[in-house]
Short mmCIF file of C-alpha atoms in Angstrom, two decimals:
data_model
loop_
_atom_site.label_atom_id
_atom_site.label_comp_id
_atom_site.label_asym_id
_atom_site.label_seq_id
_atom_site.Cartn_x
_atom_site.Cartn_y
_atom_site.Cartn_z
CA MET A 78 124.60 104.29 125.61
CA THR A 79 124.86 101.53 122.71
CA PRO A 80 123.73 97.88 123.73
CA ASP A 81 126.97 97.17 123.07
CA ASP A 82 128.24 99.44 125.64
CA ASP A 83 125.63 97.83 128.01
CA LEU A 84 127.19 94.76 127.87
CA ARG A 85 130.62 95.47 128.10
CA ILE A 86 130.28 98.26 131.15
CA LEU A 87 128.38 97.98 134.68
CA ARG A 88 126.65 101.38 135.97
CA ASN A 89 124.41 101.74 138.81
CA ARG A 90 121.84 104.12 139.68
CA THR A 91 122.35 106.00 142.77
CA PHE A 92 119.41 106.65 145.55
CA ASP A 93 118.43 110.52 144.01
CA GLU A 94 118.47 109.26 140.62
CA LEU A 95 115.71 105.85 141.60
CA ALA A 96 111.66 106.37 141.74
CA ILE A 97 109.08 104.15 142.61
CA GLY A 98 107.98 101.99 139.96
CA ASP A 99 111.75 101.69 138.14
CA THR A 100 112.45 98.20 137.51
CA ALA A 101 115.36 96.05 135.94
CA THR A 102 114.82 92.55 134.20
CA ILE A 103 117.46 90.09 133.11
CA GLU A 104 116.68 86.80 131.35
CA ARG A 105 118.44 83.38 131.75
CA THR A 106 117.95 79.96 130.60
CA LEU A 107 118.87 77.04 133.37
CA ALA A 108 121.29 74.76 131.78
CA GLN A 109 123.02 71.82 133.44
CA GLN A 110 126.43 74.03 133.99
CA ASP A 111 124.40 76.44 135.86
CA ILE A 112 123.58 73.44 138.14
CA GLN A 113 127.07 72.28 138.45
CA LEU A 114 128.35 75.95 138.78
CA PHE A 115 126.00 76.59 142.01
CA ALA A 116 126.76 73.45 143.67
CA VAL A 117 130.58 73.92 143.72
CA LEU A 118 130.00 77.52 144.94
CA SER A 119 127.28 75.85 147.96
CA GLY A 120 128.60 72.51 148.17
CA ASP A 121 124.85 71.33 147.86
CA LEU A 122 124.86 67.74 146.24
CA ASN A 123 121.68 67.20 146.63
CA PRO A 124 121.57 64.06 144.28
CA THR A 125 117.60 65.71 143.03
CA HIS A 126 119.99 68.66 141.76
CA ILE A 127 122.83 66.85 140.10
CA ASP A 128 122.01 63.03 139.49
CA PRO A 129 119.50 62.62 136.39
CA ASP A 130 118.81 59.10 137.38
CA PHE A 131 117.87 60.12 140.86
CA ALA A 132 116.07 62.94 139.84
CA ALA A 133 113.99 60.92 137.64
CA SER A 134 112.40 58.73 140.39
CA THR A 135 111.33 62.00 142.87
CA ARG A 136 108.15 64.11 142.65
CA TYR A 137 109.64 66.44 139.94
CA SER A 138 110.43 63.56 137.35
CA GLY A 139 113.96 64.98 136.77
CA VAL A 140 116.24 67.45 137.43
CA ILE A 141 115.61 70.68 139.06
CA ALA A 142 117.15 73.90 140.18
CA HIS A 143 118.59 74.72 143.44
CA GLY A 144 116.33 76.86 144.94
CA MET A 145 118.70 79.43 145.71
CA TRP A 146 119.83 79.67 142.17
CA GLY A 147 116.92 81.78 141.26
CA GLY A 148 117.55 84.13 144.31
CA ALA A 149 121.18 84.26 142.98
CA LEU A 150 119.95 85.49 139.81
CA ILE A 151 118.04 88.13 141.85
CA SER A 152 121.21 89.27 143.56
CA ALA A 153 122.74 89.98 140.35
CA VAL A 154 120.14 91.80 138.99
CA LEU A 155 120.33 94.12 142.22
CA GLY A 156 124.13 94.04 141.94
CA THR A 157 124.58 94.93 138.07
CA ARG A 158 121.11 96.51 137.09
CA LEU A 159 119.12 98.46 140.07
CA PRO A 160 120.22 100.05 141.86
CA GLY A 161 123.73 98.42 140.67
CA PRO A 162 127.39 98.07 141.88
CA GLY A 163 127.89 99.66 145.28
CA THR A 164 124.27 98.32 145.91
CA VAL A 165 124.28 96.88 150.05
CA TYR A 166 122.02 93.86 150.72
CA LEU A 167 120.03 94.56 154.05
CA GLY A 168 117.34 91.81 153.72
CA GLN A 169 115.64 89.34 151.53
CA THR A 170 112.48 87.38 151.31
CA LEU A 171 111.76 84.27 149.26
CA ARG A 172 108.60 82.34 148.40
CA PHE A 173 109.23 79.49 146.11
CA LEU A 174 105.91 78.75 144.12
CA ALA A 175 107.20 76.16 141.27
CA PRO A 176 110.42 73.99 140.74
CA VAL A 177 113.06 75.46 137.59
CA ARG A 178 113.74 72.93 135.31
CA LEU A 179 116.48 72.04 132.53
CA GLY A 180 115.54 75.14 129.60
CA ASP A 181 113.13 77.05 131.80
CA ARG A 182 113.83 80.62 130.31
CA LEU A 183 113.29 83.02 133.65
CA THR A 184 112.72 86.57 133.46
CA VAL A 185 113.86 88.02 136.74
CA GLN A 186 112.46 91.16 137.85
CA VAL A 187 113.07 93.53 140.44
CA THR A 188 110.95 96.64 141.07
CA VAL A 189 111.29 99.49 143.17
CA THR A 190 107.91 99.67 145.50
CA ALA A 191 109.77 102.48 148.39
CA LEU A 192 112.34 104.77 149.18
CA ASP A 193 113.62 106.06 152.63
CA PRO A 194 115.99 108.98 151.99
CA GLY A 195 117.07 109.30 155.77
CA LYS A 196 118.81 106.13 155.26
CA ARG A 197 119.17 105.37 151.07
CA CYS A 198 117.32 102.34 151.65
CA VAL A 199 115.14 101.05 148.81
CA THR A 200 112.54 98.15 149.12
CA LEU A 201 112.13 96.29 145.70
CA ALA A 202 109.64 93.50 144.64
CA CYS A 203 111.25 90.84 143.34
CA SER A 204 110.18 87.79 140.84
CA CYS A 205 111.06 84.81 138.72
CA THR A 206 108.70 84.10 135.43
CA ASN A 207 109.27 81.24 133.15
CA GLN A 208 108.49 81.16 129.48
CA ASP A 209 104.99 79.69 130.14
CA GLY A 210 104.04 83.15 131.97
CA LYS A 211 104.05 81.33 135.21
CA ARG A 212 105.32 82.50 138.20
CA VAL A 213 108.26 80.42 139.89
CA ILE A 214 109.75 82.75 143.19
CA GLU A 215 108.83 85.80 144.44
CA GLY A 216 109.79 88.09 147.26
CA GLU A 217 110.85 91.23 148.37
CA ALA A 218 114.65 92.71 148.83
CA GLN A 219 115.91 95.54 150.81
CA VAL A 220 118.94 97.36 150.12
CA ILE A 221 120.61 100.71 150.68
CA ALA A 222 121.71 102.66 147.28
CA PRO A 223 124.79 103.82 146.20
CA ASP A 224 125.55 107.56 146.61
CA GLU A 225 128.02 107.98 143.99
CA ARG A 226 127.83 106.89 140.27
CA ILE A 227 129.95 103.84 139.30
CA GLU A 228 131.21 102.81 135.82
CA ARG A 229 133.24 99.84 135.59
CA ALA A 230 134.20 97.23 132.73
CA ARG A 231 132.68 93.82 133.32
CA THR A 232 134.95 91.08 134.43
CA ALA A 233 135.28 87.82 132.56
CA LEU A 234 134.40 84.75 134.88
CA PRO A 235 136.56 81.81 134.88
CA GLU A 236 134.94 78.28 133.85
CA ILE A 237 134.42 76.06 136.30
CA ARG A 238 133.19 72.22 136.61
CA LEU A 239 131.89 69.64 139.26
CA ASP A 240 132.99 66.11 138.54
CA ALA A 241 129.74 64.52 139.50
CA ALA A 242 130.93 61.01 140.12
CA GLY A 243 133.87 62.54 142.50
CA ASN A 244 136.67 60.61 140.59
CA ASP A 245 138.63 59.57 137.76
CA GLY A 246 136.69 57.59 135.05
CA LEU A 247 139.36 55.45 134.71
CA ALA A 248 140.54 54.84 137.90
CA ARG A 249 137.35 53.82 139.06
CA LEU A 250 136.60 51.08 135.74
CA LEU A 251 140.25 49.83 136.73
CA ALA A 252 138.93 49.33 140.28
CA HIS A 253 135.69 47.84 139.37
CA VAL A 254 137.86 45.06 137.35
CA ALA A 255 140.31 45.09 139.96
CA PRO A 256 138.59 41.59 141.02
CA MET A 257 138.38 40.11 138.34
CA GLU A 258 140.64 37.23 136.70
CA ALA A 259 143.06 38.64 133.69
CA ILE A 260 142.01 37.36 130.92
CA ARG A 261 144.53 35.77 128.09
CA VAL A 262 144.34 38.31 125.26
CA ALA A 263 145.85 37.35 121.19
CA VAL A 264 147.98 40.88 120.55
CA VAL A 265 148.06 40.82 116.93
CA HIS A 266 150.86 42.18 115.12
CA PRO A 267 152.35 44.50 117.89
CA CYS A 268 155.42 45.71 116.01
CA ASP A 269 155.52 49.11 117.01
CA ALA A 270 156.43 50.63 120.26
CA LEU A 271 153.09 52.06 120.77
CA SER A 272 151.13 49.06 120.51
CA LEU A 273 153.45 46.67 122.57
CA SER A 274 153.69 48.97 125.23
CA GLY A 275 149.94 49.04 125.34
CA ALA A 276 149.81 45.30 126.05
CA ILE A 277 152.53 45.67 128.36
CA ASP A 278 150.59 48.55 130.12
CA ALA A 279 147.31 46.23 130.56
CA ARG A 280 149.03 43.25 131.55
CA ASP A 281 150.94 45.02 134.59
CA ALA A 282 147.56 46.25 135.21
CA GLY A 283 146.32 43.00 136.06
CA LEU A 284 143.85 43.06 132.67
CA ILE A 285 145.44 40.90 130.49
CA GLU A 286 147.69 38.30 130.00
CA PRO A 287 149.41 38.72 126.80
CA VAL A 288 149.72 36.06 123.72
CA LEU A 289 151.95 38.21 121.03
CA VAL A 290 151.56 37.27 117.59
CA GLY A 291 153.78 38.22 114.91
CA PRO A 292 156.92 38.40 113.44
CA ARG A 293 159.46 37.43 116.99
CA ALA A 294 162.38 39.75 115.13
CA ARG A 295 159.96 42.78 114.92
CA ILE A 296 158.62 41.97 118.37
CA GLU A 297 161.75 41.86 119.73
CA ALA A 298 162.93 45.52 118.27
CA ALA A 299 159.74 47.19 119.12
CA ALA A 300 160.53 45.86 122.46
CA ALA A 301 163.97 47.16 122.55
CA GLU A 302 162.57 50.75 120.98
CA ALA A 303 160.13 50.95 123.77
CA GLY A 304 162.14 49.69 126.72
CA VAL A 305 160.44 46.46 127.76
CA GLU A 306 161.08 43.50 129.01
CA LEU A 307 159.71 40.40 126.92
CA ALA A 308 160.62 37.27 129.37
CA GLY A 309 157.73 35.63 130.36
CA LEU A 310 155.84 36.45 127.47
CA ALA A 311 154.24 34.09 124.94
CA ILE A 312 155.19 34.59 121.18
CA GLU A 313 153.22 33.19 118.22
CA ASP A 314 155.99 33.43 115.51
CA VAL A 315 154.26 33.90 112.27
CA PRO A 316 155.57 36.39 109.21
CA HIS A 317 153.65 39.01 108.33
CA SER A 318 150.77 40.67 109.40
CA HIS A 319 148.04 38.70 107.41
CA ALA A 320 149.48 35.73 109.06
CA ALA A 321 149.11 37.29 111.97
CA ALA A 322 145.54 37.88 112.02
CA ALA A 323 144.57 34.58 110.58
CA ARG A 324 146.50 32.96 113.41
CA ALA A 325 145.05 34.98 116.33
CA VAL A 326 141.76 34.62 115.28
CA GLU A 327 142.59 30.76 115.20
CA LEU A 328 143.65 30.72 119.10
CA ALA A 329 139.89 32.03 119.76
CA ARG A 330 138.37 29.57 117.76
CA GLU A 331 140.44 27.15 119.84
CA GLY A 332 139.69 28.94 123.29
CA ARG A 333 143.10 29.56 124.27
CA VAL A 334 142.46 33.17 124.00
CA GLU A 335 139.37 35.44 125.32
CA ALA A 336 139.83 38.51 123.25
CA LEU A 337 142.08 40.18 120.24
CA MET A 338 143.80 43.35 120.61
CA LYS A 339 144.95 44.96 117.47
CA GLY A 340 148.30 46.00 117.48
CA SER A 341 150.04 47.68 114.19
CA LEU A 342 148.07 46.08 111.34
CA HIS A 343 145.19 48.12 109.35
CA THR A 344 141.78 47.59 110.88
CA ASP A 345 140.47 46.29 107.56
CA GLU A 346 143.37 43.58 107.91
CA LEU A 347 142.24 42.17 111.44
CA MET A 348 138.63 42.31 111.04
CA ALA A 349 139.09 40.64 107.52
CA ALA A 350 140.06 37.65 109.81
CA VAL A 351 137.52 38.20 112.42
CA VAL A 352 134.61 37.77 109.85
CA SER A 353 135.80 35.28 107.39
CA SER A 354 132.58 32.89 106.88
CA ALA A 355 135.20 30.10 106.54
CA THR A 356 137.77 30.53 109.46
CA GLY A 357 136.36 33.61 111.44
CA LEU A 358 135.01 34.39 114.85
CA ARG A 359 131.01 35.50 113.06
CA THR A 360 128.06 34.98 115.30
CA LYS A 361 124.28 35.79 113.96
CA ARG A 362 124.72 38.90 115.08
CA ARG A 363 126.29 41.83 113.04
CA VAL A 364 129.97 42.55 113.61
CA SER A 365 130.40 46.49 115.22
CA HIS A 366 132.09 48.54 116.88
CA CYS A 367 131.65 51.03 120.22
CA PHE A 368 132.56 53.82 121.52
CA VAL A 369 132.63 53.90 124.99
CA LEU A 370 133.46 58.11 125.89
CA GLN A 371 132.96 60.31 128.95
CA THR A 372 133.08 63.91 128.66
CA PRO A 373 133.28 66.58 131.75
CA HIS A 374 130.14 68.38 129.44
CA TYR A 375 127.76 64.81 130.46
CA PRO A 376 126.77 63.67 133.72
CA ARG A 377 127.57 60.28 133.03
CA PRO A 378 129.56 57.87 130.39
CA PHE A 379 127.53 56.97 126.84
CA ILE A 380 128.23 55.02 123.82
CA VAL A 381 128.40 56.33 120.42
CA THR A 382 128.02 53.33 117.94
CA ASP A 383 128.98 52.33 115.12
CA ALA A 384 132.08 54.52 113.89
CA ALA A 385 134.36 52.24 112.70
CA ILE A 386 133.16 49.11 111.55
CA ASN A 387 129.96 49.77 109.78
CA LEU A 388 130.36 52.52 106.55
CA ALA A 389 126.77 52.66 105.80
CA PRO A 390 124.16 50.09 107.80
CA ASP A 391 121.02 49.33 106.42
CA LEU A 392 117.95 48.47 109.21
CA ALA A 393 118.87 45.17 109.63
CA GLN A 394 122.37 45.92 110.31
CA LYS A 395 121.47 49.21 112.43
CA ALA A 396 119.55 46.91 114.26
CA ASP A 397 122.30 44.61 115.52
CA ILE A 398 124.34 47.45 115.94
CA ILE A 399 121.73 48.61 118.56
CA ARG A 400 121.70 44.99 119.83
CA ASN A 401 125.68 45.18 120.61
CA ALA A 402 125.74 48.41 122.13
CA ILE A 403 122.71 47.44 124.95
CA GLU A 404 124.27 44.57 125.43
CA LEU A 405 128.02 46.58 126.56
CA ALA A 406 125.68 49.14 128.27
CA HIS A 407 124.27 46.23 130.30
CA VAL A 408 128.03 44.65 130.98
CA ILE A 409 129.08 48.52 132.20
CA GLY A 410 126.36 48.68 134.60
CA VAL A 411 123.78 50.61 132.76
CA GLU A 412 120.59 48.14 133.22
CA ARG A 413 117.68 49.86 131.01
CA PRO A 414 120.18 52.26 128.20
CA LYS A 415 118.38 55.03 127.13
CA VAL A 416 119.23 54.39 123.20
CA ALA A 417 119.00 57.72 120.90
CA ILE A 418 118.78 57.08 117.02
CA LEU A 419 120.47 59.96 115.77
CA ALA A 420 119.76 61.96 112.55
CA ALA A 421 120.01 65.59 111.45
CA VAL A 422 116.29 66.61 112.44
CA GLU A 423 113.86 65.34 115.28
CA THR A 424 111.25 64.64 113.04
CA VAL A 425 110.49 61.59 110.17
CA THR A 426 111.20 62.94 106.67
CA PRO A 427 110.53 60.84 103.64
CA THR A 428 113.55 62.47 102.06
CA MET A 429 116.01 61.87 104.73
CA PRO A 430 116.69 57.98 105.04
CA ALA A 431 118.19 57.92 108.52
CA THR A 432 114.99 59.33 109.91
CA LEU A 433 112.97 56.53 108.73
CA ASP A 434 115.37 53.95 109.68
CA ALA A 435 114.68 55.57 113.44
CA ALA A 436 111.35 55.34 113.10
CA ALA A 437 111.65 51.73 112.05
CA LEU A 438 113.73 50.68 114.82
CA CYS A 439 111.51 52.50 117.39
CA LYS A 440 109.05 50.41 116.05
CA MET A 441 110.83 47.04 116.56
CA ALA A 442 111.65 47.66 119.75
CA ASP A 443 107.80 48.07 120.53
CA ARG A 444 107.36 44.85 119.15
CA GLY A 445 110.14 42.81 121.13
CA GLN A 446 112.52 42.91 118.29
CA ILE A 447 115.17 44.80 120.11
CA GLU A 448 114.95 44.44 123.92
CA GLY A 449 116.96 45.51 126.95
CA GLY A 450 116.56 49.45 126.04
CA VAL A 451 114.22 52.37 125.37
CA LEU A 452 114.75 53.62 122.15
CA ASP A 453 114.10 57.05 120.38
CA GLY A 454 114.12 58.17 117.69
CA PRO A 455 114.68 60.29 115.23
CA LEU A 456 116.88 62.71 117.55
CA ALA A 457 119.05 65.65 116.83
CA PHE A 458 122.20 65.64 118.86
CA ASP A 459 121.13 68.39 120.72
CA ASN A 460 117.92 67.03 121.51
CA ALA A 461 119.34 63.41 122.67
CA VAL A 462 122.19 65.04 124.71
CA SER A 463 120.46 68.26 126.61
CA ILE A 464 117.18 68.07 128.36
CA ALA A 465 117.00 72.02 127.97
CA ALA A 466 117.39 71.63 123.97
CA ALA A 467 114.65 69.02 124.09
CA ARG A 468 112.44 71.05 126.21
CA THR A 469 112.89 73.55 124.08
CA LYS A 470 112.01 72.09 121.01
CA GLY A 471 108.75 70.50 122.88
CA ILE A 472 109.79 66.41 123.05
CA VAL A 473 108.70 64.57 125.20
CA SER A 474 110.85 61.38 125.75
CA GLU A 475 112.69 58.92 128.24
CA VAL A 476 115.83 59.34 125.93
CA ALA A 477 115.95 63.15 125.01
CA GLY A 478 118.94 65.14 126.45
CA GLN A 479 119.67 61.81 128.94
CA ALA A 480 120.84 59.28 126.33
CA ASP A 481 123.36 56.26 127.24
CA ILE A 482 123.56 55.23 123.77
CA LEU A 483 123.90 57.37 120.36
CA VAL A 484 123.44 55.41 117.53
CA VAL A 485 124.75 57.48 114.23
CA PRO A 486 123.32 57.25 110.56
CA ASP A 487 126.81 55.92 109.04
CA LEU A 488 130.25 55.35 110.21
CA GLU A 489 131.88 58.87 108.53
CA SER A 490 128.81 61.03 110.98
CA GLY A 491 130.13 58.57 113.48
CA ASN A 492 133.12 58.87 113.35
CA MET A 493 133.36 62.41 113.35
CA LEU A 494 131.00 62.95 116.28
CA ALA A 495 133.42 60.52 118.37
CA LYS A 496 136.63 61.94 117.47
CA GLN A 497 135.03 66.04 118.34
CA VAL A 498 134.02 64.34 121.50
CA MET A 499 137.34 63.52 122.54
CA PHE A 500 139.93 66.09 120.74
CA MET A 501 137.68 69.08 121.65
CA GLY A 502 135.07 67.87 124.45
CA ASP A 503 138.08 66.51 126.28
CA ALA A 504 136.44 62.87 126.56
CA ALA A 505 138.05 59.79 127.83
CA SER A 506 137.53 56.77 125.33
CA ALA A 507 137.43 52.74 125.05
CA GLY A 508 137.32 50.94 121.65
CA ILE A 509 135.87 47.37 121.19
CA VAL A 510 134.14 45.26 118.22
CA LEU A 511 131.05 43.09 120.13
CA GLY A 512 129.50 41.03 117.84
CA ALA A 513 131.68 38.50 117.36
CA LYS A 514 132.28 35.07 119.37
CA VAL A 515 135.33 37.36 121.65
CA PRO A 516 135.69 41.01 122.09
CA VAL A 517 138.44 42.79 119.79
CA VAL A 518 140.11 45.72 121.15
CA LEU A 519 140.58 47.94 118.34
CA THR A 520 142.87 50.78 118.89
CA SER A 521 144.33 53.75 117.10
CA ARG A 522 147.72 55.21 116.86
CA ALA A 523 146.74 58.05 118.24
CA ASP A 524 145.02 57.03 121.19
CA SER A 525 146.41 57.23 124.60
CA ARG A 526 147.33 54.81 127.21
CA GLU A 527 144.68 55.72 129.28
CA SER A 528 142.35 54.92 126.13
CA ARG A 529 144.26 51.38 125.71
CA MET A 530 144.09 50.83 129.55
CA ALA A 531 140.04 51.62 129.63
CA SER A 532 139.76 49.56 126.43
CA CYS A 533 141.36 46.03 127.86
CA ALA A 534 139.36 46.87 130.81
CA ILE A 535 135.93 46.82 129.15
CA ALA A 536 137.67 44.03 127.08
CA LEU A 537 137.82 41.64 130.52
CA MET A 538 134.46 42.61 131.74
CA LEU A 539 132.99 41.50 128.17
CA ALA A 540 135.23 38.36 127.95
CA HIS A 541 133.53 37.21 131.77
CA ARG A 542 130.35 37.76 130.69
CA TYR A 543 130.67 35.40 127.50
CA ARG A 544 131.79 32.51 129.70
CA THR A 545 128.62 32.17 131.01
CA THR A 546 126.66 33.97 128.03
CA PRO A 547 127.93 33.16 125.01
CA PRO A 548 127.36 35.69 122.28
#
């Protein structure tokens, strides 16, 4: 029998083939998905196991496995290895000696200690031992061993996930902003059906009062194509996209709109008007973009920045990028966001500038130059979002494995990261520009209706914040 056969085929051992001292083991590393799947199966939604923020406040200072997860692994050894298929459980005792944490690698072992030929009853000592050699679970099982040989192909199991929040992300976001008054938004050059429909959808949801800025004839043609009515909508008639960007910025400077929303013009054209030193909306802080993302593969929404505005930011620009992201995190309800400054490695390396910037930014936070969050870096992406990966590499950090904000080294890496999470990680997304006097909704032609709505909802929250605390 080859190792590949052992992976593909389940084989048992009959009672007559067993002897005292026979042993079987499996190894398993606890991942977030294991905890979620066990919660789905058992219905045990104890926040100690599925809510990292709550778990951090407990005596264990972090998420731990359900106790019976280890018991299930013992059952797996009995049912698939020793005695294997055909085994019938009679009884099991367990003693839980220590918690099992994310990233712990357990060796699960059963050993035959007694045989009763009259009843084909087998007693087995059971244990789970972690990677440090510490026994975390021990006990004893009694089973009836099979009396005939069984060989069967292993079955592929379906993928199951738990939505720990218990609801749709966009629905929660819209419910949160429902009590807020809609804001007037200059929709810049909405001259195609997609961008115009996005503005109308946001209006119908009670998020914005659109002011359409662009050539009237082209806006009306887009409305006809989209099948929407323009009755009751304000239109600022200008000759072309460049004039639309300038007029929208002027409306914001005059206080006639509280946010801008990109239509069918290029991002550079709109942002050039926003950051113009003569007529724009600049503040003392660098303008930067944030993606707010939520994926079923991560237990909370998170921010990726900057993936759309700053091509290769220097240290001072990265500091502003972080300040903007922290401000956004506060607005969406994260009181003390955990900021992971990403690089390819988690050690400071002189030949890798991103790691030097990360170290300097953390020191700036230590000295009070960046406030409102807790920073750590450099962190590789896996260490930033996976507690298991961080523990495997021996990283002890408030941020590692539970980041709320991911700060990328440059635009290219950030854009690729965000798009991968969206298109391969099933992430819902919203995009917003901060650092100007008003929030700017940057939409892409590939963005979904839900993404456009979520972006407008975040702009609404920011605009209400700016009424009392101008940027």
